[in-house]
Tab-separated table of C-alpha atoms in Angstrom:
chain	number	residue	atom	x	y	z
A	1	MET	CA	-21.401	64.426	30.287
A	2	ASN	CA	-20.876	60.709	31.140
A	3	VAL	CA	-21.133	59.748	34.681
A	4	LEU	CA	-19.992	56.592	36.461
A	5	VAL	CA	-21.613	55.470	39.708
A	6	THR	CA	-20.038	52.514	41.642
A	7	GLY	CA	-21.896	50.592	44.238
A	8	ALA	CA	-25.313	50.976	42.528
A	9	ASP	CA	-26.087	47.397	43.825
A	10	ASP	CA	-26.882	49.039	47.062
A	11	ILE	CA	-29.406	51.761	47.961
A	12	TRP	CA	-26.813	54.557	48.141
A	13	GLY	CA	-25.441	54.247	44.630
A	14	TYR	CA	-28.914	53.519	43.269
A	15	LEU	CA	-30.418	56.722	44.831
A	16	THR	CA	-27.527	58.879	43.741
A	17	ALA	CA	-27.919	57.673	40.126
A	18	GLU	CA	-31.558	58.471	40.381
A	19	PHE	CA	-30.827	61.933	41.554
A	20	ILE	CA	-28.273	62.531	38.796
A	21	LEU	CA	-30.621	61.507	36.109
A	22	ARG	CA	-33.415	63.813	37.601
A	23	ARG	CA	-31.031	66.652	38.034
A	24	GLY	CA	-30.068	66.251	34.327
A	25	ALA	CA	-26.877	68.414	34.292
A	26	LEU	CA	-23.636	68.648	36.278
A	27	LYS	CA	-20.630	71.021	36.060
A	28	ASN	CA	-17.468	69.619	34.374
A	29	THR	CA	-13.942	70.222	35.509
A	30	ASN	CA	-14.037	73.590	33.661
A	31	ASP	CA	-17.028	74.683	35.771
A	32	VAL	CA	-19.326	74.428	32.612
A	33	ARG	CA	-22.799	73.075	33.333
A	34	CYS	CA	-23.309	70.130	30.875
A	35	PRO	CA	-26.267	67.873	30.289
A	36	VAL	CA	-26.083	64.339	31.653
A	37	GLU	CA	-26.036	62.135	28.558
A	38	ARG	CA	-25.286	58.804	30.126
A	39	VAL	CA	-25.135	57.290	33.707
A	40	ILE	CA	-23.090	54.171	33.793
A	41	LEU	CA	-23.683	51.808	36.908
A	42	LEU	CA	-20.791	49.525	37.691
A	43	CYS	CA	-22.486	46.570	39.383
A	44	HIS	CA	-21.744	43.124	40.493
A	45	LYS	CA	-25.137	41.771	39.486
A	46	GLY	CA	-27.405	44.748	38.755
A	47	PRO	CA	-28.768	47.938	40.381
A	48	TYR	CA	-30.566	47.806	43.631
A	49	LEU	CA	-33.847	48.251	41.741
A	50	ALA	CA	-34.419	47.804	38.043
A	51	ASP	CA	-36.543	51.027	37.788
A	52	LEU	CA	-33.561	53.134	36.658
A	53	LEU	CA	-33.132	51.051	33.526
A	54	GLN	CA	-36.364	52.522	32.180
A	55	ASP	CA	-34.387	55.598	31.511
A	56	PRO	CA	-32.485	55.316	28.177
A	57	ARG	CA	-29.651	57.412	29.559
A	58	CYS	CA	-28.890	54.679	32.159
A	59	GLU	CA	-26.675	51.685	31.501
A	60	VAL	CA	-25.381	48.840	33.570
A	61	VAL	CA	-21.830	47.421	33.231
A	62	LEU	CA	-21.075	44.184	35.330
A	63	GLY	CA	-17.761	44.132	36.888
A	64	SER	CA	-15.732	44.938	40.175
A	65	ILE	CA	-13.560	47.893	41.167
A	66	THR	CA	-11.216	45.188	42.620
A	67	GLU	CA	-10.348	44.297	38.959
A	68	ALA	CA	-8.089	46.852	37.485
A	69	ALA	CA	-9.103	45.824	33.986
A	70	ASP	CA	-12.885	46.307	34.773
A	71	THR	CA	-12.491	49.799	36.113
A	72	GLU	CA	-10.054	50.817	33.294
A	73	ALA	CA	-12.383	49.467	30.602
A	74	VAL	CA	-15.547	51.190	32.076
A	75	ILE	CA	-13.831	54.443	32.482
A	76	LEU	CA	-11.913	54.583	29.241
A	77	ASP	CA	-14.343	52.955	26.906
A	78	ASN	CA	-17.298	55.207	28.133
A	79	MET	CA	-15.323	58.417	28.131
A	80	ILE	CA	-16.236	59.045	31.814
A	81	ASP	CA	-16.242	62.614	32.970
A	82	SER	CA	-17.332	62.182	36.607
A	83	VAL	CA	-17.287	59.395	39.111
A	84	PHE	CA	-19.397	58.983	42.253
A	85	HIS	CA	-17.657	56.257	44.194
A	86	PHE	CA	-19.793	54.363	46.701
A	87	GLU	CA	-18.741	50.851	46.558
A	88	THR	CA	-17.322	49.778	49.907
A	89	LEU	CA	-17.223	47.054	52.530
A	90	VAL	CA	-18.583	48.290	55.760
A	91	SER	CA	-18.126	47.282	59.387
A	92	ASP	CA	-21.747	46.299	60.214
A	93	ARG	CA	-22.608	44.111	57.222
A	94	GLY	CA	-21.481	40.628	56.259
A	95	ASP	CA	-18.251	39.576	57.909
A	96	GLY	CA	-17.530	43.390	58.601
A	97	GLU	CA	-14.342	44.080	60.446
A	98	ASN	CA	-13.332	40.388	60.268
A	99	ALA	CA	-12.916	40.624	56.581
A	100	PHE	CA	-9.762	42.516	56.963
A	101	ASP	CA	-8.118	41.418	53.684
A	102	GLU	CA	-11.303	41.811	51.677
A	103	MET	CA	-11.924	45.364	53.143
A	104	LEU	CA	-8.399	46.420	52.099
A	105	LYS	CA	-8.917	44.884	48.603
A	106	VAL	CA	-12.319	46.637	47.976
A	107	ASN	CA	-12.067	49.839	49.923
A	108	ILE	CA	-8.347	50.798	49.208
A	109	GLN	CA	-7.167	48.822	46.077
A	110	GLY	CA	-10.620	49.144	44.388
A	111	SER	CA	-10.453	52.910	44.954
A	112	LEU	CA	-6.961	53.024	43.749
A	113	ASN	CA	-8.048	51.202	40.577
A	114	LEU	CA	-10.643	53.930	39.904
A	115	MET	CA	-8.001	56.716	40.366
A	116	ASN	CA	-5.496	55.071	38.204
A	117	ALA	CA	-8.149	54.675	35.424
A	118	CYS	CA	-9.046	58.372	35.739
A	119	LYS	CA	-5.342	59.168	35.430
A	120	LYS	CA	-5.098	57.260	32.113
A	121	THR	CA	-7.832	59.216	30.590
A	122	GLY	CA	-5.632	62.355	30.490
A	123	ARG	CA	-8.761	64.581	30.949
A	124	VAL	CA	-8.808	65.139	34.674
A	125	PRO	CA	-12.326	63.573	35.505
A	126	LYS	CA	-14.032	64.513	38.595
A	127	MET	CA	-14.385	62.081	41.357
A	128	VAL	CA	-16.682	62.360	44.428
A	129	PHE	CA	-15.672	59.900	47.201
A	130	CYS	CA	-18.105	58.888	49.978
A	131	ALA	CA	-15.982	59.168	52.967
A	132	SER	CA	-17.155	58.704	56.638
A	133	SER	CA	-17.120	60.279	60.009
A	134	SER	CA	-15.578	56.971	61.173
A	135	VAL	CA	-12.204	58.396	60.244
A	136	PHE	CA	-12.231	60.463	63.493
A	137	ARG	CA	-11.378	59.460	67.033
A	138	GLU	CA	-14.224	57.632	68.754
A	139	HIS	CA	-15.883	59.229	71.922
A	140	SER	CA	-14.857	62.615	70.895
A	141	ALA	CA	-16.653	65.380	72.794
A	142	GLU	CA	-15.544	67.980	70.480
A	143	PRO	CA	-17.256	68.787	67.159
A	144	VAL	CA	-15.231	67.246	64.255
A	145	SER	CA	-14.153	69.236	61.207
A	146	GLU	CA	-12.086	68.757	58.039
A	147	LYS	CA	-9.058	69.809	60.224
A	148	SER	CA	-9.752	67.199	62.834
A	149	ARG	CA	-7.065	64.448	63.292
A	150	ARG	CA	-7.790	61.168	61.491
A	151	PHE	CA	-7.779	58.556	64.179
A	152	PRO	CA	-9.982	55.629	63.130
A	153	ALA	CA	-10.786	52.870	65.515
A	154	THR	CA	-11.874	50.470	62.820
A	155	THR	CA	-10.354	48.996	59.632
A	156	TYR	CA	-13.376	50.476	57.778
A	157	GLY	CA	-12.494	53.906	59.074
A	158	THR	CA	-8.875	53.407	58.295
A	159	THR	CA	-9.581	52.463	54.634
A	160	LYS	CA	-11.657	55.736	54.293
A	161	ALA	CA	-8.882	57.807	55.705
A	162	CYS	CA	-6.277	56.206	53.275
A	163	VAL	CA	-8.561	56.918	50.291
A	164	GLU	CA	-9.014	60.500	51.440
A	165	LEU	CA	-5.229	61.020	51.343
A	166	LEU	CA	-4.896	59.239	47.992
A	167	LEU	CA	-7.548	61.233	46.354
A	168	SER	CA	-6.050	64.483	47.600
A	169	ASP	CA	-2.618	63.404	46.137
A	170	PHE	CA	-4.018	62.419	42.846
A	171	THR	CA	-5.715	65.777	42.668
A	172	ARG	CA	-2.503	67.686	43.691
A	173	ARG	CA	-0.698	65.988	40.781
A	174	GLY	CA	-3.510	66.849	38.349
A	175	TYR	CA	-4.508	63.371	37.496
A	176	LEU	CA	-8.089	63.891	38.594
A	177	ASP	CA	-10.311	66.458	40.283
A	178	GLY	CA	-11.282	64.748	43.575
A	179	ARG	CA	-13.314	65.656	46.520
A	180	SER	CA	-14.252	63.584	49.631
A	181	SER	CA	-17.576	63.994	51.081
A	182	LEU	CA	-17.534	63.133	54.756
A	183	LEU	CA	-21.078	61.848	55.466
A	184	PRO	CA	-22.861	61.659	58.720
A	185	MET	CA	-24.741	58.552	59.465
A	186	CYS	CA	-27.506	58.316	57.094
A	187	VAL	CA	-30.688	57.471	58.993
A	188	SER	CA	-33.400	58.173	56.620
A	189	TRP	CA	-33.652	56.890	53.121
A	190	LYS	CA	-36.531	56.310	50.620
A	191	PRO	CA	-38.246	53.171	51.900
A	192	THR	CA	-38.584	50.318	49.470
A	193	GLU	CA	-40.064	46.879	49.882
A	194	GLN	CA	-36.620	45.661	50.692
A	195	ASN	CA	-35.811	48.306	53.191
A	196	THR	CA	-38.209	50.180	55.602
A	197	ASP	CA	-35.687	50.549	58.388
A	198	PHE	CA	-35.341	54.069	59.825
A	199	MET	CA	-32.738	55.640	62.043
A	200	ASN	CA	-30.439	52.725	61.458
A	201	HIS	CA	-32.703	50.343	63.229
A	202	VAL	CA	-33.557	52.642	66.054
A	203	PHE	CA	-36.982	53.011	64.534
A	204	GLN	CA	-38.850	50.554	62.216
A	205	ALA	CA	-42.049	51.708	60.523
A	206	PRO	CA	-42.798	54.227	63.246
A	207	PHE	CA	-46.181	55.414	61.705
A	208	ASP	CA	-47.920	51.993	61.793
A	209	GLY	CA	-49.286	52.652	65.224
A	210	ASN	CA	-47.214	49.966	66.923
A	211	ASP	CA	-44.775	50.806	69.697
A	212	VAL	CA	-41.422	52.345	68.621
A	213	VAL	CA	-38.781	50.057	69.941
A	214	THR	CA	-35.456	51.417	70.437
A	215	PRO	CA	-32.251	49.372	71.263
A	216	LEU	CA	-30.543	52.480	72.635
A	217	HIS	CA	-31.117	54.556	75.670
A	218	PRO	CA	-33.591	57.543	74.785
A	219	GLU	CA	-30.929	59.991	75.949
A	220	THR	CA	-28.481	58.598	73.385
A	221	ARG	CA	-27.289	61.377	71.066
A	222	LEU	CA	-26.715	60.770	67.276
A	223	TYR	CA	-25.259	62.730	64.424
A	224	PHE	CA	-27.105	62.087	61.177
A	225	ASN	CA	-28.835	63.340	58.078
A	226	GLY	CA	-31.642	62.418	55.798
A	227	TYR	CA	-31.042	60.755	52.465
A	228	TYR	CA	-32.541	63.717	50.361
A	229	SER	CA	-30.052	66.285	51.676
A	230	ASP	CA	-27.139	63.858	51.893
A	231	ILE	CA	-27.371	62.965	48.168
A	232	LEU	CA	-28.217	66.421	47.064
A	233	ASN	CA	-25.195	67.667	48.883
A	234	LEU	CA	-23.134	65.080	46.802
A	235	MET	CA	-24.286	66.799	43.701
A	236	GLU	CA	-23.466	70.205	45.166
A	237	THR	CA	-20.014	68.953	46.390
A	238	HIS	CA	-19.399	67.697	42.789
A	239	ASP	CA	-20.201	71.180	41.269
A	240	ILE	CA	-17.997	73.263	43.562
A	241	SER	CA	-15.206	74.708	41.697
A	242	SER	CA	-11.877	73.015	42.196
A	243	ALA	CA	-10.214	76.350	42.617
A	244	GLU	CA	-12.737	77.404	45.407
A	245	LEU	CA	-12.355	74.070	47.141
A	246	GLY	CA	-8.629	74.531	47.314
A	247	GLU	CA	-5.991	72.129	48.764
A	248	GLU	CA	-8.491	70.714	51.367
A	249	ARG	CA	-10.374	68.176	49.282
A	250	SER	CA	-12.525	66.894	52.179
A	251	LEU	CA	-15.783	68.438	53.046
A	252	ILE	CA	-18.040	67.613	55.998
A	253	GLN	CA	-21.630	67.539	55.183
A	254	PRO	CA	-24.251	69.152	57.388
A	255	GLY	CA	-26.125	67.061	59.722
A	256	ILE	CA	-28.405	66.959	62.724
A	257	SER	CA	-27.470	66.361	66.247
A	258	CYS	CA	-30.177	65.034	68.602
A	259	THR	CA	-31.149	62.341	70.968
A	260	VAL	CA	-33.364	59.284	70.447
A	261	GLN	CA	-36.110	60.837	72.658
A	262	GLU	CA	-36.027	64.013	70.424
A	263	MET	CA	-36.432	61.862	67.398
A	264	TYR	CA	-39.425	60.155	68.898
A	265	ASP	CA	-40.983	63.344	70.026
A	266	MET	CA	-40.770	64.667	66.379
A	267	PHE	CA	-42.391	61.490	65.058
A	268	VAL	CA	-45.289	62.022	67.347
A	269	LYS	CA	-45.504	65.780	66.255
A	270	VAL	CA	-45.364	65.059	62.543
A	271	GLY	CA	-47.593	61.982	62.809
A	272	ALA	CA	-50.276	64.151	64.667
A	273	ARG	CA	-50.055	66.728	61.838
A	274	GLU	CA	-50.320	64.080	59.055
A	275	GLY	CA	-53.027	61.923	60.711
A	276	CYS	CA	-50.764	59.059	61.479
A	277	SER	CA	-50.646	57.372	64.826
A	278	VAL	CA	-47.256	56.585	66.577
A	279	GLY	CA	-47.062	54.047	69.377
A	280	GLN	CA	-45.223	54.349	72.701
A	281	LEU	CA	-41.385	54.588	72.899
A	282	THR	CA	-40.109	51.368	74.472
A	283	GLU	CA	-36.604	50.342	75.146
A	284	ASN	CA	-35.235	46.957	74.199
A	285	TRP	CA	-31.607	47.875	75.093
A	286	ASN	CA	-28.837	46.170	73.008
A	287	ALA	CA	-25.449	46.668	74.686
A	288	ASP	CA	-23.431	46.039	71.539
A	289	MET	CA	-25.279	48.583	69.698
A	290	GLN	CA	-25.243	51.050	72.338
A	291	ARG	CA	-21.507	50.629	72.667
A	292	GLU	CA	-21.008	51.048	68.894
A	293	LEU	CA	-23.182	54.107	68.482
A	294	ASP	CA	-21.899	55.821	71.700
A	295	GLY	CA	-18.442	55.826	69.741
A	296	PHE	CA	-19.702	57.830	66.892
A	297	CYS	CA	-19.282	61.504	66.605
A	298	LYS	CA	-22.061	63.662	68.122
A	299	TYR	CA	-21.347	67.119	66.685
A	300	ALA	CA	-19.549	68.420	63.616
A	301	ASP	CA	-18.414	71.853	62.508
A	302	TYR	CA	-19.873	72.075	58.937
A	303	THR	CA	-19.242	75.855	58.483
A	304	ARG	CA	-17.261	75.283	55.312
A	305	ALA	CA	-20.134	73.241	53.737
A	306	VAL	CA	-22.668	75.928	54.533
A	307	ARG	CA	-20.303	78.556	52.937
A	308	PHE	CA	-20.412	76.501	49.765
A	309	GLY	CA	-24.219	76.345	49.805
A	310	LEU	CA	-24.788	72.894	50.783
A	311	THR	CA	-28.377	72.018	51.971
A	312	GLN	CA	-29.305	71.858	55.641
A	313	GLU	CA	-32.504	70.014	56.622
A	314	THR	CA	-34.179	70.191	60.139
A	315	LEU	CA	-35.140	67.034	61.981
A	316	GLU	CA	-38.773	67.858	61.266
A	317	GLN	CA	-38.067	68.093	57.527
A	318	VAL	CA	-36.243	64.705	57.590
A	319	VAL	CA	-38.992	62.896	59.414
A	320	THR	CA	-41.799	64.560	57.293
A	321	ARG	CA	-39.958	63.381	54.135
A	322	TYR	CA	-39.695	59.903	55.565
A	323	LEU	CA	-43.393	59.772	56.473
A	324	HIS	CA	-44.393	60.806	52.881
A	325	ASP	CA	-42.159	58.115	51.373
A	326	TYR	CA	-43.467	55.526	53.751
A	327	LEU	CA	-47.106	56.357	53.078
A	328	ALA	CA	-46.442	56.326	49.248
A	329	LEU	CA	-44.914	52.891	49.700
A	330	ARG	CA	-47.973	51.569	51.583
A	331	ARG	CA	-50.263	52.906	48.757
A	332	CYS	CA	-48.282	50.769	46.194
């Protein structure tokens, strides 16, 4: 099986490629588990870290999904069986929401280029699209689900909703086997020397004994997940039988709903168990960040994901995993 990962310039695509190589096999469109022979990274300059290139199965192709010729060449020339699609422009990086035209170009036209290239293979490749809870109405007090109305308040969320619909239609027509994974906010990822942030800047290096400074009120509730279960669930979403998935091609991933105070309390608990000191929780309130995160969904109904066997982690598991990654980094 040949797998394409877009967006490996960034941490998400990089870690997903790492997980795929470690997993070693995925199910094809006919639900047959096949060994992963090659993982192609479509990058602008190169992968987030060069470590992956030590695996002979991993290759880098320089290009952009905004160029139809680039996407067509990488998918057709490499006989791609599956695509994990991460490349995107987001609201909180670079020019963000101000980059309206560029966001449409990358997030919608780039995704459409990938789908059209899959269509041209004539082999119905699988595609896992990383969607987002930003497609839902802001400040919703009700748990969101796949059936919730898409009512994005940002251009970023709008582009994600558009691609969800396009992916579903390409699948309905038999051009590809698509599935959209609605990710919660990912607030824990494997720390690297370039990135030791945690809880989307709510916490930074919490186990170094310094005070834990939060720009949010401690009672602020967030809906999130850890990187391990998020990426593992992308693999599981990929392997779900198309027939079992049915007409609804979007799937909300499991997540955790808790407050900043509850997160801090878990840091203290895990730190004490593992022999690491945690400083005091101090508030350095940021009105803009508070306003932004208050708009995010607080709860989700992921019953369908559980039915398909997707992984659920507890807050304690997420924090423990982060601590072990953090300590491993410090020993390097």
